[in-house]
Structure formats: structure tokens, C-alpha cells
JSON list of C-alpha atoms in Angstrom, two decimals:
[
{"chain": "A", "resi": 476, "resn": "MET", "atom": "CA", "xyz": [-60.76, 186.48, 220.83]},
{"chain": "A", "resi": 477, "resn": "GLU", "atom": "CA", "xyz": [-62.43, 188.67, 218.23]},
{"chain": "A", "resi": 478, "resn": "TRP", "atom": "CA", "xyz": [-59.76, 190.78, 216.56]},
{"chain": "A", "resi": 479, "resn": "THR", "atom": "CA", "xyz": [-61.86, 192.30, 213.79]},
{"chain": "A", "resi": 480, "resn": "PRO", "atom": "CA", "xyz": [-65.36, 191.48, 212.55]},
{"chain": "A", "resi": 481, "resn": "TRP", "atom": "CA", "xyz": [-63.87, 189.07, 209.99]},
{"chain": "A", "resi": 482, "resn": "ALA", "atom": "CA", "xyz": [-60.98, 187.59, 211.99]},
{"chain": "A", "resi": 483, "resn": "LYS", "atom": "CA", "xyz": [-61.48, 185.42, 215.03]},
{"chain": "A", "resi": 484, "resn": "ILE", "atom": "CA", "xyz": [-58.43, 183.86, 216.62]},
{"chain": "A", "resi": 485, "resn": "THR", "atom": "CA", "xyz": [-59.44, 180.68, 218.39]},
{"chain": "A", "resi": 486, "resn": "ASP", "atom": "CA", "xyz": [-55.97, 179.23, 218.99]},
{"chain": "A", "resi": 487, "resn": "THR", "atom": "CA", "xyz": [-53.22, 181.75, 219.72]},
{"chain": "A", "resi": 488, "resn": "GLN", "atom": "CA", "xyz": [-50.39, 179.24, 219.35]},
{"chain": "A", "resi": 489, "resn": "VAL", "atom": "CA", "xyz": [-51.54, 178.21, 215.87]},
{"chain": "A", "resi": 490, "resn": "PHE", "atom": "CA", "xyz": [-51.89, 181.87, 214.86]},
{"chain": "A", "resi": 491, "resn": "LEU", "atom": "CA", "xyz": [-48.40, 182.74, 216.11]},
{"chain": "A", "resi": 492, "resn": "ARG", "atom": "CA", "xyz": [-46.85, 179.67, 214.49]},
{"chain": "A", "resi": 493, "resn": "SER", "atom": "CA", "xyz": [-48.51, 180.59, 211.21]},
{"chain": "A", "resi": 494, "resn": "CYS", "atom": "CA", "xyz": [-47.18, 184.15, 211.41]},
{"chain": "A", "resi": 495, "resn": "TYR", "atom": "CA", "xyz": [-43.62, 183.04, 212.13]},
{"chain": "A", "resi": 496, "resn": "ILE", "atom": "CA", "xyz": [-43.69, 180.50, 209.29]},
{"chain": "A", "resi": 497, "resn": "GLY", "atom": "CA", "xyz": [-45.04, 183.14, 206.92]},
{"chain": "A", "resi": 498, "resn": "ILE", "atom": "CA", "xyz": [-42.33, 185.60, 207.92]},
{"chain": "A", "resi": 499, "resn": "ARG", "atom": "CA", "xyz": [-39.59, 182.98, 207.58]},
{"chain": "A", "resi": 500, "resn": "ASN", "atom": "CA", "xyz": [-40.77, 181.95, 204.10]},
{"chain": "A", "resi": 501, "resn": "PHE", "atom": "CA", "xyz": [-41.40, 185.47, 202.79]},
{"chain": "A", "resi": 502, "resn": "ASN", "atom": "CA", "xyz": [-38.99, 186.66, 200.11]},
{"chain": "A", "resi": 503, "resn": "GLY", "atom": "CA", "xyz": [-38.57, 190.37, 200.49]},
{"chain": "A", "resi": 504, "resn": "PRO", "atom": "CA", "xyz": [-38.34, 193.06, 203.14]},
{"chain": "A", "resi": 505, "resn": "ALA", "atom": "CA", "xyz": [-40.09, 192.27, 206.44]},
{"chain": "A", "resi": 506, "resn": "ASP", "atom": "CA", "xyz": [-42.22, 195.41, 206.31]},
{"chain": "A", "resi": 507, "resn": "ARG", "atom": "CA", "xyz": [-43.85, 194.11, 203.10]},
{"chain": "A", "resi": 508, "resn": "CYS", "atom": "CA", "xyz": [-44.72, 190.74, 204.63]},
{"chain": "A", "resi": 509, "resn": "PRO", "atom": "CA", "xyz": [-48.43, 190.39, 205.50]},
{"chain": "A", "resi": 510, "resn": "ALA", "atom": "CA", "xyz": [-47.63, 187.92, 208.30]},
{"chain": "A", "resi": 511, "resn": "TRP", "atom": "CA", "xyz": [-45.32, 190.47, 209.90]},
{"chain": "A", "resi": 512, "resn": "TRP", "atom": "CA", "xyz": [-48.14, 193.05, 209.95]},
{"chain": "A", "resi": 513, "resn": "HIS", "atom": "CA", "xyz": [-50.54, 190.48, 211.41]},
{"chain": "A", "resi": 514, "resn": "LEU", "atom": "CA", "xyz": [-48.05, 189.69, 214.15]},
{"chain": "A", "resi": 515, "resn": "ARG", "atom": "CA", "xyz": [-47.45, 193.38, 214.84]},
{"chain": "A", "resi": 516, "resn": "ASP", "atom": "CA", "xyz": [-51.17, 194.16, 215.03]},
{"chain": "A", "resi": 517, "resn": "PHE", "atom": "CA", "xyz": [-51.70, 191.15, 217.31]},
{"chain": "A", "resi": 518, "resn": "TYR", "atom": "CA", "xyz": [-48.92, 192.33, 219.62]},
{"chain": "A", "resi": 519, "resn": "ILE", "atom": "CA", "xyz": [-50.40, 195.84, 219.80]},
{"chain": "A", "resi": 520, "resn": "LEU", "atom": "CA", "xyz": [-53.84, 194.39, 220.52]},
{"chain": "A", "resi": 521, "resn": "MET", "atom": "CA", "xyz": [-52.49, 192.17, 223.32]},
{"chain": "A", "resi": 522, "resn": "LYS", "atom": "CA", "xyz": [-50.57, 195.07, 224.82]},
{"chain": "A", "resi": 523, "resn": "LYS", "atom": "CA", "xyz": [-53.65, 197.32, 224.74]},
{"chain": "A", "resi": 524, "resn": "THR", "atom": "CA", "xyz": [-55.88, 194.59, 226.15]},
{"chain": "A", "resi": 525, "resn": "ALA", "atom": "CA", "xyz": [-53.49, 194.03, 229.07]},
{"chain": "A", "resi": 526, "resn": "LEU", "atom": "CA", "xyz": [-53.23, 197.74, 229.87]},
{"chain": "A", "resi": 527, "resn": "GLN", "atom": "CA", "xyz": [-56.83, 198.75, 229.22]},
{"chain": "A", "resi": 528, "resn": "PRO", "atom": "CA", "xyz": [-59.23, 198.99, 232.17]},
{"chain": "A", "resi": 529, "resn": "SER", "atom": "CA", "xyz": [-62.55, 197.22, 231.79]},
{"chain": "A", "resi": 530, "resn": "GLY", "atom": "CA", "xyz": [-65.03, 199.50, 230.01]},
{"chain": "A", "resi": 531, "resn": "GLY", "atom": "CA", "xyz": [-64.27, 202.56, 227.96]},
{"chain": "A", "resi": 532, "resn": "GLN", "atom": "CA", "xyz": [-63.19, 202.36, 224.35]},
{"chain": "A", "resi": 533, "resn": "THR", "atom": "CA", "xyz": [-63.13, 199.13, 222.43]},
{"chain": "A", "resi": 534, "resn": "ASN", "atom": "CA", "xyz": [-59.80, 197.66, 221.36]},
{"chain": "A", "resi": 535, "resn": "GLN", "atom": "CA", "xyz": [-60.46, 198.41, 217.69]},
{"chain": "A", "resi": 536, "resn": "GLU", "atom": "CA", "xyz": [-61.12, 202.11, 218.39]},
{"chain": "A", "resi": 537, "resn": "THR", "atom": "CA", "xyz": [-57.97, 202.39, 220.49]},
{"chain": "A", "resi": 538, "resn": "LEU", "atom": "CA", "xyz": [-55.82, 200.66, 217.85]},
{"chain": "A", "resi": 539, "resn": "SER", "atom": "CA", "xyz": [-57.18, 202.81, 215.06]},
{"chain": "A", "resi": 540, "resn": "GLU", "atom": "CA", "xyz": [-56.31, 205.96, 216.97]},
{"chain": "A", "resi": 541, "resn": "GLU", "atom": "CA", "xyz": [-52.78, 204.81, 217.77]},
{"chain": "A", "resi": 542, "resn": "ASN", "atom": "CA", "xyz": [-51.97, 203.05, 214.51]},
{"chain": "A", "resi": 543, "resn": "PRO", "atom": "CA", "xyz": [-53.47, 204.53, 211.34]},
{"chain": "A", "resi": 544, "resn": "LEU", "atom": "CA", "xyz": [-51.50, 201.95, 209.31]},
{"chain": "A", "resi": 545, "resn": "GLN", "atom": "CA", "xyz": [-53.60, 199.14, 210.77]},
{"chain": "A", "resi": 546, "resn": "THR", "atom": "CA", "xyz": [-56.47, 199.72, 208.38]},
{"chain": "A", "resi": 547, "resn": "ALA", "atom": "CA", "xyz": [-54.00, 199.87, 205.49]},
{"chain": "A", "resi": 548, "resn": "SER", "atom": "CA", "xyz": [-52.49, 196.54, 206.51]},
{"chain": "A", "resi": 549, "resn": "GLU", "atom": "CA", "xyz": [-55.91, 194.96, 206.85]},
{"chain": "A", "resi": 550, "resn": "THR", "atom": "CA", "xyz": [-57.01, 196.07, 203.39]},
{"chain": "A", "resi": 551, "resn": "GLU", "atom": "CA", "xyz": [-53.65, 195.07, 201.94]},
{"chain": "A", "resi": 552, "resn": "ASN", "atom": "CA", "xyz": [-54.21, 191.48, 203.07]},
{"chain": "A", "resi": 553, "resn": "VAL", "atom": "CA", "xyz": [-57.73, 191.13, 201.70]}
]
């Protein structure tokens, strides 16, 4: 799956495990944890992909319209 031009998730289970480990080990509020934002964005993407008919807008365009914080979370993690 191609999430963004720079992030390609090849193994979903490894990605999810990494997110949960990152969240568990993060010291601070969950909304400041980069792994939490990755997990949230992944969930939104999966939800949109499941509901979206074939054709039309791309997933990235749809996510950007619904969630303006997504670009902030992506730049925060760079």
C-alpha cells in the first residue's frame, strides 16, 4: 500500500506492532506521540479505502479534505 509518496507499508502487522510499541513506550500525552498519529492516519486511510468506490478522488486528497491535521502530523514526524 502506498500511503504517501515517502511511506510505503509493505507489512501491515509489522506497522501496527511498531505503532503500538511506540505508543506504549512514549512518555507524555498520547496526542503528542508520533506513533499515535501514524496509527490514527492509517485507520482513517483504511476506513476511507473501504468506503470509497473505485475511481474518483485519491485517498490522499480525501484525507486532506477531512483531516487538515494530517499534513501537520506528517511534517511533525520528519
